[in-house]
PDB file of C-alpha atoms in Angstrom:
ATOM      1  CA  GLU A   1      12.207  26.271   2.695  1.00  0.00           C
ATOM      2  CA  ASP A   2      11.542  23.094   0.731  1.00  0.00           C
ATOM      3  CA  GLN A   3       8.194  23.130  -1.020  1.00  0.00           C
ATOM      4  CA  VAL A   4       6.222  21.678  -3.891  1.00  0.00           C
ATOM      5  CA  THR A   5       3.516  23.392  -5.945  1.00  0.00           C
ATOM      6  CA  GLN A   6       1.278  21.551  -8.353  1.00  0.00           C
ATOM      7  CA  SER A   7      -0.857  23.059 -11.096  1.00  0.00           C
ATOM      8  CA  PRO A   8      -3.559  23.109 -12.123  1.00  0.00           C
ATOM      9  CA  GLU A   9      -5.588  22.127  -9.063  1.00  0.00           C
ATOM     10  CA  ALA A  10      -8.127  20.443 -11.294  1.00  0.00           C
ATOM     11  CA  LEU A  11      -8.154  19.486 -14.944  1.00  0.00           C
ATOM     12  CA  ARG A  12     -11.020  18.270 -17.103  1.00  0.00           C
ATOM     13  CA  LEU A  13     -10.181  16.533 -20.356  1.00  0.00           C
ATOM     14  CA  GLN A  14     -12.131  14.789 -23.025  1.00  0.00           C
ATOM     15  CA  GLU A  15     -11.093  11.224 -23.719  1.00  0.00           C
ATOM     16  CA  GLY A  16      -8.152  11.340 -26.116  1.00  0.00           C
ATOM     17  CA  GLU A  17      -7.268  14.955 -25.309  1.00  0.00           C
ATOM     18  CA  SER A  18      -3.590  14.987 -24.288  1.00  0.00           C
ATOM     19  CA  SER A  19      -2.311  17.401 -21.631  1.00  0.00           C
ATOM     20  CA  SER A  20       0.357  17.939 -18.975  1.00  0.00           C
ATOM     21  CA  LEU A  21       0.382  18.382 -15.212  1.00  0.00           C
ATOM     22  CA  ASN A  22       3.021  20.566 -13.594  1.00  0.00           C
ATOM     23  CA  CYS A  23       5.017  20.127 -10.397  1.00  0.00           C
ATOM     24  CA  SER A  24       7.293  23.023  -9.430  1.00  0.00           C
ATOM     25  CA  TYR A  25       9.686  22.471  -6.574  1.00  0.00           C
ATOM     26  CA  THR A  26      12.107  24.321  -4.370  1.00  0.00           C
ATOM     27  CA  VAL A  27      14.437  22.057  -2.474  1.00  0.00           C
ATOM     28  CA  SER A  28      17.918  22.290  -1.060  1.00  0.00           C
ATOM     29  CA  GLY A  29      19.479  19.591  -3.189  1.00  0.00           C
ATOM     30  CA  LEU A  30      17.107  17.178  -4.923  1.00  0.00           C
ATOM     31  CA  ARG A  31      17.502  13.540  -4.039  1.00  0.00           C
ATOM     32  CA  GLY A  32      14.442  12.350  -5.897  1.00  0.00           C
ATOM     33  CA  LEU A  33      11.075  13.458  -7.327  1.00  0.00           C
ATOM     34  CA  PHE A  34       8.141  11.108  -7.180  1.00  0.00           C
ATOM     35  CA  TRP A  35       4.790  10.871  -8.916  1.00  0.00           C
ATOM     36  CA  TYR A  36       1.842   9.044  -7.391  1.00  0.00           C
ATOM     37  CA  ARG A  37      -1.726   8.427  -8.439  1.00  0.00           C
ATOM     38  CA  GLN A  38      -4.450   8.476  -5.781  1.00  0.00           C
ATOM     39  CA  ASP A  39      -8.002   7.274  -6.287  1.00  0.00           C
ATOM     40  CA  PRO A  40     -10.747   8.479  -3.905  1.00  0.00           C
ATOM     41  CA  GLY A  41     -10.657   6.700  -0.561  1.00  0.00           C
ATOM     42  CA  LYS A  42      -7.408   4.862  -1.360  1.00  0.00           C
ATOM     43  CA  GLY A  43      -3.732   5.231  -0.669  1.00  0.00           C
ATOM     44  CA  PRO A  44      -1.385   6.687  -3.291  1.00  0.00           C
ATOM     45  CA  GLU A  45      -0.082   4.331  -5.966  1.00  0.00           C
ATOM     46  CA  PHE A  46       3.558   4.753  -6.975  1.00  0.00           C
ATOM     47  CA  LEU A  47       4.167   5.750 -10.589  1.00  0.00           C
ATOM     48  CA  PHE A  48       7.679   7.138 -11.130  1.00  0.00           C
ATOM     49  CA  THR A  49      10.904   8.237  -9.482  1.00  0.00           C
ATOM     50  CA  LEU A  50      13.080  10.818 -11.235  1.00  0.00           C
ATOM     51  CA  TYR A  51      16.562  11.592  -9.948  1.00  0.00           C
ATOM     52  CA  SER A  52      18.170  14.230 -12.157  1.00  0.00           C
ATOM     53  CA  ALA A  53      17.343  16.930 -14.686  1.00  0.00           C
ATOM     54  CA  GLY A  54      16.785  15.564 -18.162  1.00  0.00           C
ATOM     55  CA  GLU A  55      15.518  12.222 -16.967  1.00  0.00           C
ATOM     56  CA  GLU A  56      12.297  10.831 -18.454  1.00  0.00           C
ATOM     57  CA  LYS A  57      10.186   7.808 -17.573  1.00  0.00           C
ATOM     58  CA  GLU A  58       7.163   6.312 -19.275  1.00  0.00           C
ATOM     59  CA  LYS A  59       4.378   3.965 -18.323  1.00  0.00           C
ATOM     60  CA  GLU A  60       1.504   3.324 -20.707  1.00  0.00           C
ATOM     61  CA  ARG A  61      -0.089   6.730 -21.424  1.00  0.00           C
ATOM     62  CA  LEU A  62       2.011   8.566 -18.818  1.00  0.00           C
ATOM     63  CA  LYS A  63       5.384  10.178 -19.267  1.00  0.00           C
ATOM     64  CA  ALA A  64       7.227  12.054 -16.523  1.00  0.00           C
ATOM     65  CA  THR A  65      10.020  14.539 -17.190  1.00  0.00           C
ATOM     66  CA  LEU A  66      12.292  16.521 -14.895  1.00  0.00           C
ATOM     67  CA  THR A  67      14.145  19.841 -15.068  1.00  0.00           C
ATOM     68  CA  LYS A  68      16.065  21.651 -12.355  1.00  0.00           C
ATOM     69  CA  LYS A  69      12.933  23.479 -11.215  1.00  0.00           C
ATOM     70  CA  GLU A  70       9.931  21.433 -12.261  1.00  0.00           C
ATOM     71  CA  SER A  71       8.522  18.152 -13.419  1.00  0.00           C
ATOM     72  CA  PHE A  72       5.780  17.440 -15.916  1.00  0.00           C
ATOM     73  CA  LEU A  73       3.461  14.488 -16.088  1.00  0.00           C
ATOM     74  CA  HIS A  74       2.328  14.181 -19.679  1.00  0.00           C
ATOM     75  CA  ILE A  75      -0.841  12.218 -20.352  1.00  0.00           C
ATOM     76  CA  THR A  76      -1.264  11.074 -23.926  1.00  0.00           C
ATOM     77  CA  ALA A  77      -4.726  10.176 -25.235  1.00  0.00           C
ATOM     78  CA  PRO A  78      -6.181   9.773 -21.742  1.00  0.00           C
ATOM     79  CA  LYS A  79      -9.022   7.407 -20.952  1.00  0.00           C
ATOM     80  CA  PRO A  80     -11.717   7.766 -18.285  1.00  0.00           C
ATOM     81  CA  GLU A  81      -9.840   5.257 -16.103  1.00  0.00           C
ATOM     82  CA  ASP A  82      -6.976   7.758 -15.879  1.00  0.00           C
ATOM     83  CA  SER A  83      -9.234   9.972 -13.753  1.00  0.00           C
ATOM     84  CA  ALA A  84      -7.596  10.373 -10.329  1.00  0.00           C
ATOM     85  CA  THR A  85      -5.615  12.817  -8.254  1.00  0.00           C
ATOM     86  CA  TYR A  86      -1.949  12.916  -9.216  1.00  0.00           C
ATOM     87  CA  LEU A  87       0.488  13.771  -6.441  1.00  0.00           C
ATOM     88  CA  CYS A  88       4.051  14.951  -6.765  1.00  0.00           C
ATOM     89  CA  ALA A  89       6.595  14.675  -3.945  1.00  0.00           C
ATOM     90  CA  VAL A  90      10.255  15.571  -3.546  1.00  0.00           C
ATOM     91  CA  GLN A  91      12.952  14.318  -1.240  1.00  0.00           C
ATOM     92  CA  ALA A  92      15.830  16.584  -0.301  1.00  0.00           C
ATOM     93  CA  ARG A  93      19.397  15.418   0.170  1.00  0.00           C
ATOM     94  CA  GLY A  94      19.439  16.804   3.680  1.00  0.00           C
ATOM     95  CA  ASN A  95      16.565  14.644   4.933  1.00  0.00           C
ATOM     96  CA  PHE A  96      16.506  11.050   3.799  1.00  0.00           C
ATOM     97  CA  ASN A  97      13.174  10.277   5.384  1.00  0.00           C
ATOM     98  CA  LYS A  98      10.962  13.217   4.497  1.00  0.00           C
ATOM     99  CA  PHE A  99       8.812  13.608   1.394  1.00  0.00           C
ATOM    100  CA  TYR A 100       7.388  17.039   0.619  1.00  0.00           C
ATOM    101  CA  PHE A 101       4.058  16.526  -1.121  1.00  0.00           C
ATOM    102  CA  GLY A 102       2.244  18.909  -3.394  1.00  0.00           C
ATOM    103  CA  SER A 103      -1.484  19.405  -3.029  1.00  0.00           C
ATOM    104  CA  GLY A 104      -2.194  17.359  -6.135  1.00  0.00           C
ATOM    105  CA  THR A 105      -3.969  17.771  -9.469  1.00  0.00           C
ATOM    106  CA  LYS A 106      -7.408  16.228  -9.740  1.00  0.00           C
ATOM    107  CA  LEU A 107      -7.825  14.891 -13.255  1.00  0.00           C
ATOM    108  CA  ASN A 108     -11.260  14.104 -14.697  1.00  0.00           C
ATOM    109  CA  VAL A 109     -11.368  12.454 -18.118  1.00  0.00           C
ATOM    110  CA  LYS A 110     -14.787  12.425 -19.711  1.00  0.00           C
ATOM    111  CA  PRO A 111     -15.767   9.788 -22.274  1.00  0.00           C
TER     112      PRO A 111
ATOM    113  CA  GLY B   1       5.857  -6.459  -5.703  1.00  0.00           C
ATOM    114  CA  ALA B   2       6.009  -3.709  -3.033  1.00  0.00           C
ATOM    115  CA  VAL B   3       2.605  -4.318  -1.500  1.00  0.00           C
ATOM    116  CA  VAL B   4       1.571  -2.663   1.742  1.00  0.00           C
ATOM    117  CA  SER B   5      -1.602  -3.605   3.589  1.00  0.00           C
ATOM    118  CA  GLN B   6      -3.502  -1.825   6.342  1.00  0.00           C
ATOM    119  CA  HIS B   7      -6.056  -3.117   8.778  1.00  0.00           C
ATOM    120  CA  PRO B   8      -8.779  -2.211   9.419  1.00  0.00           C
ATOM    121  CA  SER B   9      -9.876  -0.294   6.335  1.00  0.00           C
ATOM    122  CA  ARG B  10     -12.628   1.422   8.297  1.00  0.00           C
ATOM    123  CA  VAL B  11     -13.231   1.812  12.017  1.00  0.00           C
ATOM    124  CA  ILE B  12     -15.821   3.637  14.056  1.00  0.00           C
ATOM    125  CA  CYS B  13     -15.169   4.165  17.738  1.00  0.00           C
ATOM    126  CA  LYS B  14     -16.599   6.127  20.605  1.00  0.00           C
ATOM    127  CA  SER B  15     -14.940   9.198  22.023  1.00  0.00           C
ATOM    128  CA  GLY B  16     -12.438   8.312  24.742  1.00  0.00           C
ATOM    129  CA  THR B  17     -11.559   4.854  23.434  1.00  0.00           C
ATOM    130  CA  SER B  18      -8.322   3.781  21.756  1.00  0.00           C
ATOM    131  CA  VAL B  19      -7.925   2.394  18.264  1.00  0.00           C
ATOM    132  CA  LYS B  20      -5.030   0.433  16.781  1.00  0.00           C
ATOM    133  CA  ILE B  21      -4.229   0.426  13.062  1.00  0.00           C
ATOM    134  CA  GLU B  22      -1.828  -2.124  11.576  1.00  0.00           C
ATOM    135  CA  CYS B  23       0.423  -1.599   8.603  1.00  0.00           C
ATOM    136  CA  ARG B  24       2.231  -4.519   6.981  1.00  0.00           C
ATOM    137  CA  SER B  25       4.707  -4.793   4.127  1.00  0.00           C
ATOM    138  CA  LEU B  26       3.746  -8.049   2.430  1.00  0.00           C
ATOM    139  CA  ASP B  27       6.596  -8.778   0.056  1.00  0.00           C
ATOM    140  CA  PHE B  28       9.564  -6.728   1.233  1.00  0.00           C
ATOM    141  CA  GLN B  29      11.342  -5.742   4.399  1.00  0.00           C
ATOM    142  CA  ALA B  30      10.391  -2.244   5.478  1.00  0.00           C
ATOM    143  CA  THR B  31      13.343  -0.673   7.212  1.00  0.00           C
ATOM    144  CA  THR B  32      11.406   2.585   7.468  1.00  0.00           C
ATOM    145  CA  MET B  33       7.686   3.120   7.837  1.00  0.00           C
ATOM    146  CA  PHE B  34       5.720   6.342   7.724  1.00  0.00           C
ATOM    147  CA  TRP B  35       2.316   7.405   8.996  1.00  0.00           C
ATOM    148  CA  TYR B  36       0.336  10.096   7.255  1.00  0.00           C
ATOM    149  CA  ARG B  37      -2.960  11.782   7.853  1.00  0.00           C
ATOM    150  CA  GLN B  38      -5.112  13.140   5.058  1.00  0.00           C
ATOM    151  CA  PHE B  39      -8.037  15.529   5.412  1.00  0.00           C
ATOM    152  CA  PRO B  40     -10.727  15.766   2.715  1.00  0.00           C
ATOM    153  CA  LYS B  41      -9.473  17.333  -0.497  1.00  0.00           C
ATOM    154  CA  GLN B  42      -6.047  17.941   1.046  1.00  0.00           C
ATOM    155  CA  SER B  43      -2.660  16.411   0.536  1.00  0.00           C
ATOM    156  CA  LEU B  44      -0.826  14.046   2.830  1.00  0.00           C
ATOM    157  CA  MET B  45       0.468  15.279   6.162  1.00  0.00           C
ATOM    158  CA  LEU B  46       3.370  13.310   7.600  1.00  0.00           C
ATOM    159  CA  MET B  47       2.795  12.428  11.233  1.00  0.00           C
ATOM    160  CA  ALA B  48       5.801  10.320  12.098  1.00  0.00           C
ATOM    161  CA  THR B  49       8.620   8.171  10.774  1.00  0.00           C
ATOM    162  CA  SER B  50       9.806   4.967  12.352  1.00  0.00           C
ATOM    163  CA  ASN B  51      12.724   2.639  11.808  1.00  0.00           C
ATOM    164  CA  GLU B  52      12.506  -0.988  12.830  1.00  0.00           C
ATOM    165  CA  GLY B  53      13.398  -1.399  16.465  1.00  0.00           C
ATOM    166  CA  SER B  54      13.726   2.330  17.118  1.00  0.00           C
ATOM    167  CA  LYS B  55      11.469   4.969  18.577  1.00  0.00           C
ATOM    168  CA  ALA B  56       9.386   6.911  16.105  1.00  0.00           C
ATOM    169  CA  THR B  57      10.296  10.459  15.107  1.00  0.00           C
ATOM    170  CA  TYR B  58       7.247  12.690  15.245  1.00  0.00           C
ATOM    171  CA  GLU B  59       6.633  15.773  13.132  1.00  0.00           C
ATOM    172  CA  GLN B  60       6.183  19.100  14.855  1.00  0.00           C
ATOM    173  CA  GLY B  61       2.690  19.494  16.269  1.00  0.00           C
ATOM    174  CA  VAL B  62       1.936  15.762  16.441  1.00  0.00           C
ATOM    175  CA  GLU B  63       1.286  14.552  19.988  1.00  0.00           C
ATOM    176  CA  LYS B  64       3.439  11.491  20.583  1.00  0.00           C
ATOM    177  CA  ASP B  65       1.416  10.460  23.622  1.00  0.00           C
ATOM    178  CA  LYS B  66      -1.770  10.502  21.601  1.00  0.00           C
ATOM    179  CA  PHE B  67      -0.491   8.784  18.479  1.00  0.00           C
ATOM    180  CA  LEU B  68       1.594   5.823  19.625  1.00  0.00           C
ATOM    181  CA  ILE B  69       3.702   4.214  16.928  1.00  0.00           C
ATOM    182  CA  ASN B  70       5.429   0.866  17.226  1.00  0.00           C
ATOM    183  CA  HIS B  71       7.647  -0.559  14.487  1.00  0.00           C
ATOM    184  CA  ALA B  72       8.196  -3.962  16.030  1.00  0.00           C
ATOM    185  CA  SER B  73       9.494  -5.854  13.004  1.00  0.00           C
ATOM    186  CA  LEU B  74      10.645  -5.346   9.424  1.00  0.00           C
ATOM    187  CA  THR B  75       7.112  -6.010   8.185  1.00  0.00           C
ATOM    188  CA  LEU B  76       4.827  -4.498  10.814  1.00  0.00           C
ATOM    189  CA  SER B  77       4.120  -1.067  12.230  1.00  0.00           C
ATOM    190  CA  THR B  78       1.150  -0.054  14.340  1.00  0.00           C
ATOM    191  CA  LEU B  79      -0.462   3.300  15.051  1.00  0.00           C
ATOM    192  CA  THR B  80      -2.572   3.549  18.186  1.00  0.00           C
ATOM    193  CA  VAL B  81      -4.817   6.569  18.573  1.00  0.00           C
ATOM    194  CA  THR B  82      -5.314   6.904  22.316  1.00  0.00           C
ATOM    195  CA  SER B  83      -8.350   8.538  23.941  1.00  0.00           C
ATOM    196  CA  ALA B  84      -9.762   9.359  20.540  1.00  0.00           C
ATOM    197  CA  HIS B  85     -11.863  12.459  20.025  1.00  0.00           C
ATOM    198  CA  PRO B  86     -14.064  13.479  17.079  1.00  0.00           C
ATOM    199  CA  GLU B  87     -11.324  15.784  15.794  1.00  0.00           C
ATOM    200  CA  ASP B  88      -9.124  12.701  15.338  1.00  0.00           C
ATOM    201  CA  SER B  89     -11.525  11.476  12.661  1.00  0.00           C
ATOM    202  CA  SER B  90      -9.532  11.304   9.458  1.00  0.00           C
ATOM    203  CA  PHE B  91      -7.993   9.101   6.776  1.00  0.00           C
ATOM    204  CA  TYR B  92      -4.769   7.543   8.051  1.00  0.00           C
ATOM    205  CA  ILE B  93      -2.307   6.114   5.544  1.00  0.00           C
ATOM    206  CA  CYS B  94       0.922   4.269   6.164  1.00  0.00           C
ATOM    207  CA  SER B  95       3.807   3.818   3.788  1.00  0.00           C
ATOM    208  CA  ALA B  96       6.945   1.743   3.798  1.00  0.00           C
ATOM    209  CA  ARG B  97      10.379   1.835   2.236  1.00  0.00           C
ATOM    210  CA  SER B  98      13.054  -0.788   2.054  1.00  0.00           C
ATOM    211  CA  ARG B  99      16.766  -0.167   2.374  1.00  0.00           C
ATOM    212  CA  GLY B 100      18.155   1.350  -0.810  1.00  0.00           C
ATOM    213  CA  PRO B 101      15.270   2.546  -3.058  1.00  0.00           C
ATOM    214  CA  LEU B 102      13.966   5.983  -2.262  1.00  0.00           C
ATOM    215  CA  GLU B 103      10.308   5.530  -3.127  1.00  0.00           C
ATOM    216  CA  GLN B 104       7.677   4.878  -0.498  1.00  0.00           C
ATOM    217  CA  TYR B 105       4.890   2.382  -1.083  1.00  0.00           C
ATOM    218  CA  PHE B 106       1.562   3.225   0.460  1.00  0.00           C
ATOM    219  CA  GLY B 107      -1.113   1.169   2.114  1.00  0.00           C
ATOM    220  CA  PRO B 108      -4.779   1.514   1.161  1.00  0.00           C
ATOM    221  CA  GLY B 109      -5.578   3.721   4.153  1.00  0.00           C
ATOM    222  CA  THR B 110      -7.819   3.499   7.204  1.00  0.00           C
ATOM    223  CA  ARG B 111     -10.881   5.673   7.629  1.00  0.00           C
ATOM    224  CA  LEU B 112     -11.290   6.492  11.330  1.00  0.00           C
ATOM    225  CA  THR B 113     -14.557   7.966  12.569  1.00  0.00           C
ATOM    226  CA  VAL B 114     -14.848   8.957  16.230  1.00  0.00           C
ATOM    227  CA  THR B 115     -18.399   9.493  17.479  1.00  0.00           C
TER     228      THR B 115
END
């Protein structure tokens, strides 16, 4: 069964304290892995798409990496405005329309 | 680019009435649109997928007669919650994807409260 597990559930960081969020997945043929950011009371905001193991993408303080079993979202020198819930989703080759979402990691960056 | 809007952002209705939520892709053609439901502190639950001009495909456990979805054009999809009950109160989010790219772009969500 296709599934996505994110860890930790919640993460508290001091401003400037770098860390990583994990997304482990089990899928019958990965078509794509997606990272989103969601602020309270808002819809998810697209961050990255990763297609194959070894791929990396960066945007400002965020860097996403992908292996055959998991993805990491690295946050370098985070700022309070990076506080949000980060969602990971995968799409399997067998189902073009369905995203399997993880439960998210709630990140709180304190000044 | 890739902006999706939803209207209304908040709605309060009485039990037994129907509510329509609109989802629009503002700067691209959405060949596929999705409707999700999100409970507090939980992840997104896919309700249904629709392709322009076709009937929606509902996920298991989602009542198609209660949650009516219409994808009338390449920029507009609507979700109508019929005979709403308090248990239908939730955060409803739509997303859209154009032909080709895999990623979905999400709207800002609609908070539905049924009293």
